[in-house]
Tab-separated table of C-alpha atoms in Angstrom:
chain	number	residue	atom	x	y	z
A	3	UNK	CA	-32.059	-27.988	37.780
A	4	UNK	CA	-30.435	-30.022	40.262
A	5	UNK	CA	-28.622	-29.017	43.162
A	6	UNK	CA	-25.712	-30.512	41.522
A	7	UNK	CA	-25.773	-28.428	38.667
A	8	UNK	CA	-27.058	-25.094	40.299
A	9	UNK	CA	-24.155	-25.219	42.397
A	10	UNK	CA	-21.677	-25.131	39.703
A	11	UNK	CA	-23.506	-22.802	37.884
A	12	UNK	CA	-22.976	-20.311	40.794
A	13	UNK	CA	-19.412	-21.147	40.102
A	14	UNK	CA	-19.376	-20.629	37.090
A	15	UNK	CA	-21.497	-16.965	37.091
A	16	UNK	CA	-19.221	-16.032	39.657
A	17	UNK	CA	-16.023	-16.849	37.166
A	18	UNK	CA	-17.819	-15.273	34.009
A	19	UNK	CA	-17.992	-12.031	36.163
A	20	UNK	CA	-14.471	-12.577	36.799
A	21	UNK	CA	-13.540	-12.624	33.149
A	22	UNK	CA	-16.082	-9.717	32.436
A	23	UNK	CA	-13.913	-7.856	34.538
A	24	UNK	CA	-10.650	-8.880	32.923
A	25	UNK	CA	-9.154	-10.745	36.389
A	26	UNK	CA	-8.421	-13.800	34.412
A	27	UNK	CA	-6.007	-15.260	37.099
A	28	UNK	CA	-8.646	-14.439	39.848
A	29	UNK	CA	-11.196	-16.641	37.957
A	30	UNK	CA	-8.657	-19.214	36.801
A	31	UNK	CA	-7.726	-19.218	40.997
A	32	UNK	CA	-10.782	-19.983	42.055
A	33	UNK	CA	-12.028	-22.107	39.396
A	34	UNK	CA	-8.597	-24.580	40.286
A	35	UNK	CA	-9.576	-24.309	44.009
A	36	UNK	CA	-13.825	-25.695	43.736
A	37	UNK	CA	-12.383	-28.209	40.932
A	38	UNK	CA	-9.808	-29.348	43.623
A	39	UNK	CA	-12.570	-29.259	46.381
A	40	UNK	CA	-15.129	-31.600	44.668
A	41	UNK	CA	-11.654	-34.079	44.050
A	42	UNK	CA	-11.080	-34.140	48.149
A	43	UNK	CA	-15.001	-34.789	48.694
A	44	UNK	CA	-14.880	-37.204	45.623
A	45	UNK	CA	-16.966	-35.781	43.880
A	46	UNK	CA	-15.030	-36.498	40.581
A	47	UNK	CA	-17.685	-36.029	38.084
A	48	UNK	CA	-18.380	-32.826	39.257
A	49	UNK	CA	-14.868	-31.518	38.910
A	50	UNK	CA	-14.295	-33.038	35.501
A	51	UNK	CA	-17.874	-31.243	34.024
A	52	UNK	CA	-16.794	-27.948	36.049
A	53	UNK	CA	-13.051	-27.988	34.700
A	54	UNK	CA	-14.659	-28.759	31.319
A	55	UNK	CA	-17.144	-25.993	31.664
A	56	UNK	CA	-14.569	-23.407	33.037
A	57	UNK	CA	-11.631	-24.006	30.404
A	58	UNK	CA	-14.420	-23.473	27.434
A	59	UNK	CA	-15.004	-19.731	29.397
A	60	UNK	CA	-11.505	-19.080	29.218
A	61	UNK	CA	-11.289	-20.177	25.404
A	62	UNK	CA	-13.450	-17.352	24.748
A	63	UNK	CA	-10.829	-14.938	26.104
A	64	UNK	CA	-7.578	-16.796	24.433
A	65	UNK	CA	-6.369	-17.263	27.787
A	66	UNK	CA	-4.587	-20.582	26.505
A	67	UNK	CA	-2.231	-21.147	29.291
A	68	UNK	CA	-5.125	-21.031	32.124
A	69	UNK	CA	-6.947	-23.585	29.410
A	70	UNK	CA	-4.245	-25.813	28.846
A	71	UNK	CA	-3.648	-26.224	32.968
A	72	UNK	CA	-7.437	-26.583	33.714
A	73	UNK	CA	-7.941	-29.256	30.868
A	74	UNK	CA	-4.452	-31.108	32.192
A	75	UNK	CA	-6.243	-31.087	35.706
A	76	UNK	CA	-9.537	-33.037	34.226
A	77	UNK	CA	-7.329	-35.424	32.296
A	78	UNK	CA	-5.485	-36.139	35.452
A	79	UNK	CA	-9.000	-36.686	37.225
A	80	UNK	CA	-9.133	-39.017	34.098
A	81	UNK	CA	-6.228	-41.182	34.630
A	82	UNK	CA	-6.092	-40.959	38.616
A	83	UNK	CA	-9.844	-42.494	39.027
A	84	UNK	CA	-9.666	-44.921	35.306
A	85	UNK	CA	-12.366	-42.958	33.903
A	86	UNK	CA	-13.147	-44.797	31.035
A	87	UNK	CA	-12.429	-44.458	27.473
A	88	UNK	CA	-15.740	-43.281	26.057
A	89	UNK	CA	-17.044	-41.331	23.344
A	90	UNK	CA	-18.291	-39.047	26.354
A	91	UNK	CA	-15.223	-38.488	27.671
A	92	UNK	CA	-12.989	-38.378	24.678
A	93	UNK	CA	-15.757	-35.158	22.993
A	94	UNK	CA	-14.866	-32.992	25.993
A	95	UNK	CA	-11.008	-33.349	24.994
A	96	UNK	CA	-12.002	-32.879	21.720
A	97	UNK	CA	-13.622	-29.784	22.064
A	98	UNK	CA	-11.078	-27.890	24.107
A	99	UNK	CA	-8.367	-29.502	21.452
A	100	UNK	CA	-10.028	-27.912	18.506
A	101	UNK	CA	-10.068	-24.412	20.398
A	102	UNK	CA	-6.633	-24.947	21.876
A	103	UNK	CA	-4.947	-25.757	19.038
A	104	UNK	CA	-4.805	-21.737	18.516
A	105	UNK	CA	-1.994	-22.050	21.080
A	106	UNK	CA	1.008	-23.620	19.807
A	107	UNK	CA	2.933	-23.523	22.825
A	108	UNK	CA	0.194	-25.279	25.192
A	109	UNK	CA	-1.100	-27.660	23.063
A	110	UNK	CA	1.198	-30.555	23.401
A	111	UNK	CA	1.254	-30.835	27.016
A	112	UNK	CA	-2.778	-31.305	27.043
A	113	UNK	CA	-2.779	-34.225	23.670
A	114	UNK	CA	-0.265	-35.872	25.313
A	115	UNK	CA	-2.166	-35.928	28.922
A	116	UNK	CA	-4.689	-37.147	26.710
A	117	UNK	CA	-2.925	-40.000	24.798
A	118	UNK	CA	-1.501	-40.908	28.538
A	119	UNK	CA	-4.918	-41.808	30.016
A	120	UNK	CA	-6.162	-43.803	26.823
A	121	UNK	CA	-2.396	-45.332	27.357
A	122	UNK	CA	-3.476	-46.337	30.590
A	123	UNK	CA	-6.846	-47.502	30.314
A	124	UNK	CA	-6.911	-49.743	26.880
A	125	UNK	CA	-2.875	-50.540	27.053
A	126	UNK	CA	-0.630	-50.527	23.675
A	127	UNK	CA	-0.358	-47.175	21.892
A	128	UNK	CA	-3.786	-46.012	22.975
A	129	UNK	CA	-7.181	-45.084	21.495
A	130	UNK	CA	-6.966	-44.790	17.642
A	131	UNK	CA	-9.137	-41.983	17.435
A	132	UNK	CA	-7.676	-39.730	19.861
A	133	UNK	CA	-4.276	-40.120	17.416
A	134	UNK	CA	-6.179	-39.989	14.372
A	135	UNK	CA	-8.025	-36.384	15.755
A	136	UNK	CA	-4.747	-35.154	17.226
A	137	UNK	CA	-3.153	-36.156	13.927
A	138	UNK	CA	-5.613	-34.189	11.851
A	139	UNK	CA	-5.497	-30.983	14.083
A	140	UNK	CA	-1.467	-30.919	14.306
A	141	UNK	CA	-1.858	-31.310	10.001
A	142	UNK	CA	-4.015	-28.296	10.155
A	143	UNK	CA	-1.751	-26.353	12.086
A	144	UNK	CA	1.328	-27.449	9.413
A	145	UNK	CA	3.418	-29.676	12.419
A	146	UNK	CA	3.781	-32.294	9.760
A	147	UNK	CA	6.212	-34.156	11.403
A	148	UNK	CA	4.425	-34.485	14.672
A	149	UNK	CA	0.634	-35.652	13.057
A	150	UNK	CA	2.488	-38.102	11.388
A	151	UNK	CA	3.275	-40.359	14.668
A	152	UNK	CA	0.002	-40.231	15.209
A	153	UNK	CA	-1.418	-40.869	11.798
A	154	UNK	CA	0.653	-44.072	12.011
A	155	UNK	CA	-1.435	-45.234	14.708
A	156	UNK	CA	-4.695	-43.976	14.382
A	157	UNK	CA	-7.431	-45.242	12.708
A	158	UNK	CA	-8.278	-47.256	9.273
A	159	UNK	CA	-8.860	-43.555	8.208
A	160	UNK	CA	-5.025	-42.606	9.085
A	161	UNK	CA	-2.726	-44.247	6.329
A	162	UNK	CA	-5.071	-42.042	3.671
A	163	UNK	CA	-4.753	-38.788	5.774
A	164	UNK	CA	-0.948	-39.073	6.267
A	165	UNK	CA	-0.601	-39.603	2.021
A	166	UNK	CA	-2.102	-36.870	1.628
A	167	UNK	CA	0.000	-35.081	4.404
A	168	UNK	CA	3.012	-36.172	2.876
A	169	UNK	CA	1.817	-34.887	-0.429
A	170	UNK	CA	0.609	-31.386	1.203
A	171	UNK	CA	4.191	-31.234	2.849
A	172	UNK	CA	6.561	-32.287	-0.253
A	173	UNK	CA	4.546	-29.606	-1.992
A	174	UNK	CA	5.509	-26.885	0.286
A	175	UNK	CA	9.383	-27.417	0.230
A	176	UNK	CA	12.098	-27.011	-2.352
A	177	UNK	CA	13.133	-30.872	-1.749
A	178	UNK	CA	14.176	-32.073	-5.397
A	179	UNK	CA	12.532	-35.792	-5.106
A	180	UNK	CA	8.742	-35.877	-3.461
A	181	UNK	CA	9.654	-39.487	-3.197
A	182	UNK	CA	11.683	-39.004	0.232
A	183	UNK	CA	8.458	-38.276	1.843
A	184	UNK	CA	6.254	-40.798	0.408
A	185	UNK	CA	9.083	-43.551	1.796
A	186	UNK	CA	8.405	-41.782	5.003
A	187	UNK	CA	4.888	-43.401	5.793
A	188	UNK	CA	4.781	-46.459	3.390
A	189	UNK	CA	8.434	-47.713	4.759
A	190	UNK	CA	7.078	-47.387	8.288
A	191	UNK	CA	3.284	-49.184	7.143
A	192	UNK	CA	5.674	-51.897	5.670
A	193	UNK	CA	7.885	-52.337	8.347
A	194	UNK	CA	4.998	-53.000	10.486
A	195	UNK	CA	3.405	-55.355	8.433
A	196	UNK	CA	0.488	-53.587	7.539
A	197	UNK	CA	0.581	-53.608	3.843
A	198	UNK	CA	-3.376	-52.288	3.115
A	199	UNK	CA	-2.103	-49.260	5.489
A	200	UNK	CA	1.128	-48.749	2.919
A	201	UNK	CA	-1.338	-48.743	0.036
A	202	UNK	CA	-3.724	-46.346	1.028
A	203	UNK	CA	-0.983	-44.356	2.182
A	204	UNK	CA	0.202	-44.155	-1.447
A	205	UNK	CA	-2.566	-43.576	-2.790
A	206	UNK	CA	-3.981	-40.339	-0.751
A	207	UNK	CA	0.042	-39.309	-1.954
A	208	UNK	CA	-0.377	-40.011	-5.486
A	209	UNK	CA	-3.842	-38.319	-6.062
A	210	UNK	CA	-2.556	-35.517	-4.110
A	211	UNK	CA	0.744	-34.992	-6.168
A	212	UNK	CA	-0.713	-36.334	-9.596
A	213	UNK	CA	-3.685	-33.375	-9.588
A	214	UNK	CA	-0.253	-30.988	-8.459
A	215	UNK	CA	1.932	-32.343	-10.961
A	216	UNK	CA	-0.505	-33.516	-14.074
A	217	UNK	CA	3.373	-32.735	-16.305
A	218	UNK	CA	5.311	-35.272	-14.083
A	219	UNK	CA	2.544	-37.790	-13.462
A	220	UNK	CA	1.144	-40.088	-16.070
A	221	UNK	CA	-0.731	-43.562	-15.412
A	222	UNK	CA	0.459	-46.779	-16.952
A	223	UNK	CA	-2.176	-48.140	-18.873
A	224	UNK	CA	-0.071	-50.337	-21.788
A	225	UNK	CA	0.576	-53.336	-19.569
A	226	UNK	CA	-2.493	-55.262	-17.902
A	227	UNK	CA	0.291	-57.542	-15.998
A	228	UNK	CA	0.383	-54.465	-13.937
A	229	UNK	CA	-3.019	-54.704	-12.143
A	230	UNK	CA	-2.328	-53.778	-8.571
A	231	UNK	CA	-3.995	-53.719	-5.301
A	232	UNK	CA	-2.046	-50.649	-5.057
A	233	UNK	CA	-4.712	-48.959	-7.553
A	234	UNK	CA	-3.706	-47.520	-10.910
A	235	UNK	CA	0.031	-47.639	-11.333
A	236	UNK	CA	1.767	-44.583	-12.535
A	237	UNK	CA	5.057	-43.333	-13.787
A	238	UNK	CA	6.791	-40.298	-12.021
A	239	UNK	CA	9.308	-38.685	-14.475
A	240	UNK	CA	12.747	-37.040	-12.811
A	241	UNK	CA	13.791	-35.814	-10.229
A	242	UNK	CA	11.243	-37.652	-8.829
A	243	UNK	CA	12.247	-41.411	-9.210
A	244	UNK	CA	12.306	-42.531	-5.421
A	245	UNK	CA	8.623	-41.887	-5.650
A	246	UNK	CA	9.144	-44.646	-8.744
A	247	UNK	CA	11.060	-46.681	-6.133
A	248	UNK	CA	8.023	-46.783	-3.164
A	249	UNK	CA	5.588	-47.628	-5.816
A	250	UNK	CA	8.017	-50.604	-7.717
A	251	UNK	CA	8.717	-51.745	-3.295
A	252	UNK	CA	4.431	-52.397	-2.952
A	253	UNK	CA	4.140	-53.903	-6.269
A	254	UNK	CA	7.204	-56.305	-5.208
A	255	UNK	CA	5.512	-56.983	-1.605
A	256	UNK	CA	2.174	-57.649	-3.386
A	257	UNK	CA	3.532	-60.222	-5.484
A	258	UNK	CA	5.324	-61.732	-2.313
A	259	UNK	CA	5.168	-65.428	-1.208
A	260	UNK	CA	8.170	-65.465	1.501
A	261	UNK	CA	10.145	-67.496	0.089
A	262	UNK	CA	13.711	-65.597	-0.840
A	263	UNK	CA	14.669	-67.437	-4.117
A	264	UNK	CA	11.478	-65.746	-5.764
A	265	UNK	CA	11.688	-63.429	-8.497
A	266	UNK	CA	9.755	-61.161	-6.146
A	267	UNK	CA	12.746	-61.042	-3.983
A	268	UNK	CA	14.831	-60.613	-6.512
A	269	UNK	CA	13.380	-57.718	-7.751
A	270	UNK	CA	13.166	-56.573	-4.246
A	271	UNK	CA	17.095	-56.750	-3.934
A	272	UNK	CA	17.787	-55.291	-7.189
A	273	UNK	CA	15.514	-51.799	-5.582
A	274	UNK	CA	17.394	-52.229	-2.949
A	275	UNK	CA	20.774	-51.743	-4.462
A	276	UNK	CA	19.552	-49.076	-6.961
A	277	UNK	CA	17.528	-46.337	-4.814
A	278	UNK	CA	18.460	-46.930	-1.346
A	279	UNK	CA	21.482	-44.958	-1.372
A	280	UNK	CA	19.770	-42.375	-3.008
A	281	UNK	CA	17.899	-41.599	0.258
A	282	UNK	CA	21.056	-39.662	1.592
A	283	UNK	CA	21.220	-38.412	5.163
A	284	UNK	CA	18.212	-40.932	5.782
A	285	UNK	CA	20.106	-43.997	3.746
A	286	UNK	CA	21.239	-46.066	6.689
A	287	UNK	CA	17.764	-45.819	8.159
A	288	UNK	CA	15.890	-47.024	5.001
A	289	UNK	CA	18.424	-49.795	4.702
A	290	UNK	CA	17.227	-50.587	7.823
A	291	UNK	CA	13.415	-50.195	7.580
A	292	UNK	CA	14.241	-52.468	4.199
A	293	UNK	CA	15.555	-54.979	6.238
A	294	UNK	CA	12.338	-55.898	8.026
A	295	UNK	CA	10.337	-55.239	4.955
A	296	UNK	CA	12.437	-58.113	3.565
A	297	UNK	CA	11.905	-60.266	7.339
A	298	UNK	CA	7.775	-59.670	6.750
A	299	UNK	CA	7.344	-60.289	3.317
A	300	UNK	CA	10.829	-62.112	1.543
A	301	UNK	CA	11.979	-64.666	4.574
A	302	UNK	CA	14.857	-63.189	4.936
A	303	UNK	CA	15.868	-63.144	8.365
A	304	UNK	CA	18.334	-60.527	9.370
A	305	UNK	CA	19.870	-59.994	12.735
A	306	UNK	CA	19.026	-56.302	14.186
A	307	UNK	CA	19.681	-54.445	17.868
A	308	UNK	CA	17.217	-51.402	17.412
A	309	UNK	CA	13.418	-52.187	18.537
A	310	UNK	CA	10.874	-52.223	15.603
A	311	UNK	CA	9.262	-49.006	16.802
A	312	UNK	CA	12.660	-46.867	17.694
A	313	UNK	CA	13.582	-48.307	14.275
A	314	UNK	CA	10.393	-46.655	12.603
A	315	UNK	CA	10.496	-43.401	14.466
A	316	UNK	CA	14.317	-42.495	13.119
A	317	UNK	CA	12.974	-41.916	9.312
């Protein structure tokens, strides 16, 4: 063993004797103070493996809020020196994730240190793995809402995870028409521009509800016009028709060309003016997310104030 490594494994018998003993803010102390005492001699890489080793003690005694400031403190280290974006790196905030997650009240404050360094080092919206994990573990924990800004910029994984998601959600509420949460993911894909995203969104939402809902759910096989990269095309019977709507809105955009005298756009419109208002409180904001659709895929240019990604969080 090297000297190195002995030396925080002193440390760290000294803390597990600590937490033996049940002085958990004793060993938290005095874990914070070496980890801050390798930073001032520089030795960074020894206070990021120490902080890693010393929050994975703590896990084992659910003392959450001494894991969630340790694990801040390494992803600080992280930022502060541009430690890079590796696989290393990102598996020791993956593990403590996983355990934190336990702790609903810490765990935002340590994803979101983490999403801030892989802000900082690659730029943009950051790494799409560390969304895509963070999205899967806030799904697990039910925070639908909150996996699903990170689903929408994670990986090529993502758009099928958040269909399902949305699927897994609608099921669990009284809402009358699964469609309004569908539109939430394949609107936003759309309004992006990333079409392949909308459709495997869709479908991870429609295998999900069709296996539900086998009496409300029936494929369309009577009409080969219909062949769609969308997959199989099916027919949702009431009160379900804005899920209907989202599948009629990628079988328009498929059959695109940008040019806005098509029959494509025109069929386009005519969804417009026959569902939209249907999406209630969230009508204007659909109208809205519609209005790019129709700027990506129709050429129709329309004049808007609210940035494309404001514009996309509001649904």
């Amino acid at each position: 063993m090297s000297g190195s490594n002995s030396r925080i494994e002193r440390f760290l018998n000294s803390l597990r004797e600590n937490l033996t003993e049940g002085n958990y803010y004793e060993g938290h102390q005095e874990l914070r103070a070496v980890a801050s005492r390798f930073v001032k001699q520089k030795k960074h890489d020894r206070a990021i493996q120490f902080l890693y080793l010393g929050a994975l003690e703590l896990c084992q005694y659910n003392q959450w809020g001494s894991v969630a400031d340790l694990s801040t403190f390494m992803i600080n280290i992280y930022i502060e020196e541009k430690i890079p974006v590796t696989l290393e790196n990102k598996e020791r905030v993956y593990d403590i994730l996983e355990k934190l997650s336990q702790a609903t009240e810490y765990y935002p404050r340590v994803y979101e240190s983490a999403i801030q360094w892989t802000v900082a080092e690659m730029g943009g919206v950051g790494d799409p793995q560390m969304h895509h994990f963070v999205g899967c573990v806030l799904r697990n924990k039910g925070r639908y809402q909150e996996a699903e800004q990170h689903f929408l910029v994670g990986t090529p994984e993502s758009p099928g995870a958040l269909g399902t998601m949305l699927a897994e959600w609608a099921l669990k509420t009284d809402a009358t028409d699964y469609g309004l949460f569908v539109a939430r993911g394949v609107l936003k894909y759309l309004a992006l521009g990333w079409y392949e995203a909308a459709c495997f969104c869709w479908r991870g939402f429609i295998t999900r509800i069709s296996s539900a809902l086998p009496d409300k759910v029936s494929e369309r096989t009577d009409n080969a016009s219909l062949a769609s990269k969308i997959g199989p095309v099916y027919y949702v019977s009431a009160p379900h028709v804005l899920v209907n709507f989202v599948q009629l809105l990628l079988l328009a955009v498929e059959r695109a060309d940008g040019n806005p005298g098509s029959d494509a756009t025109r069929i386009f419109d005519s969804l417009r003016q026959k569902y939209v208002g249907s999406f209630g409180v969230n009508a204007d904001t659909v109208h809205k997310l519609m209005d790019l659709i129709a700027e990506k895929y129709f050429g129709v240019v329309v004049q808007r104030q609210q940035s494309l990604f404001d514009l996309v969080n509001s649904l």
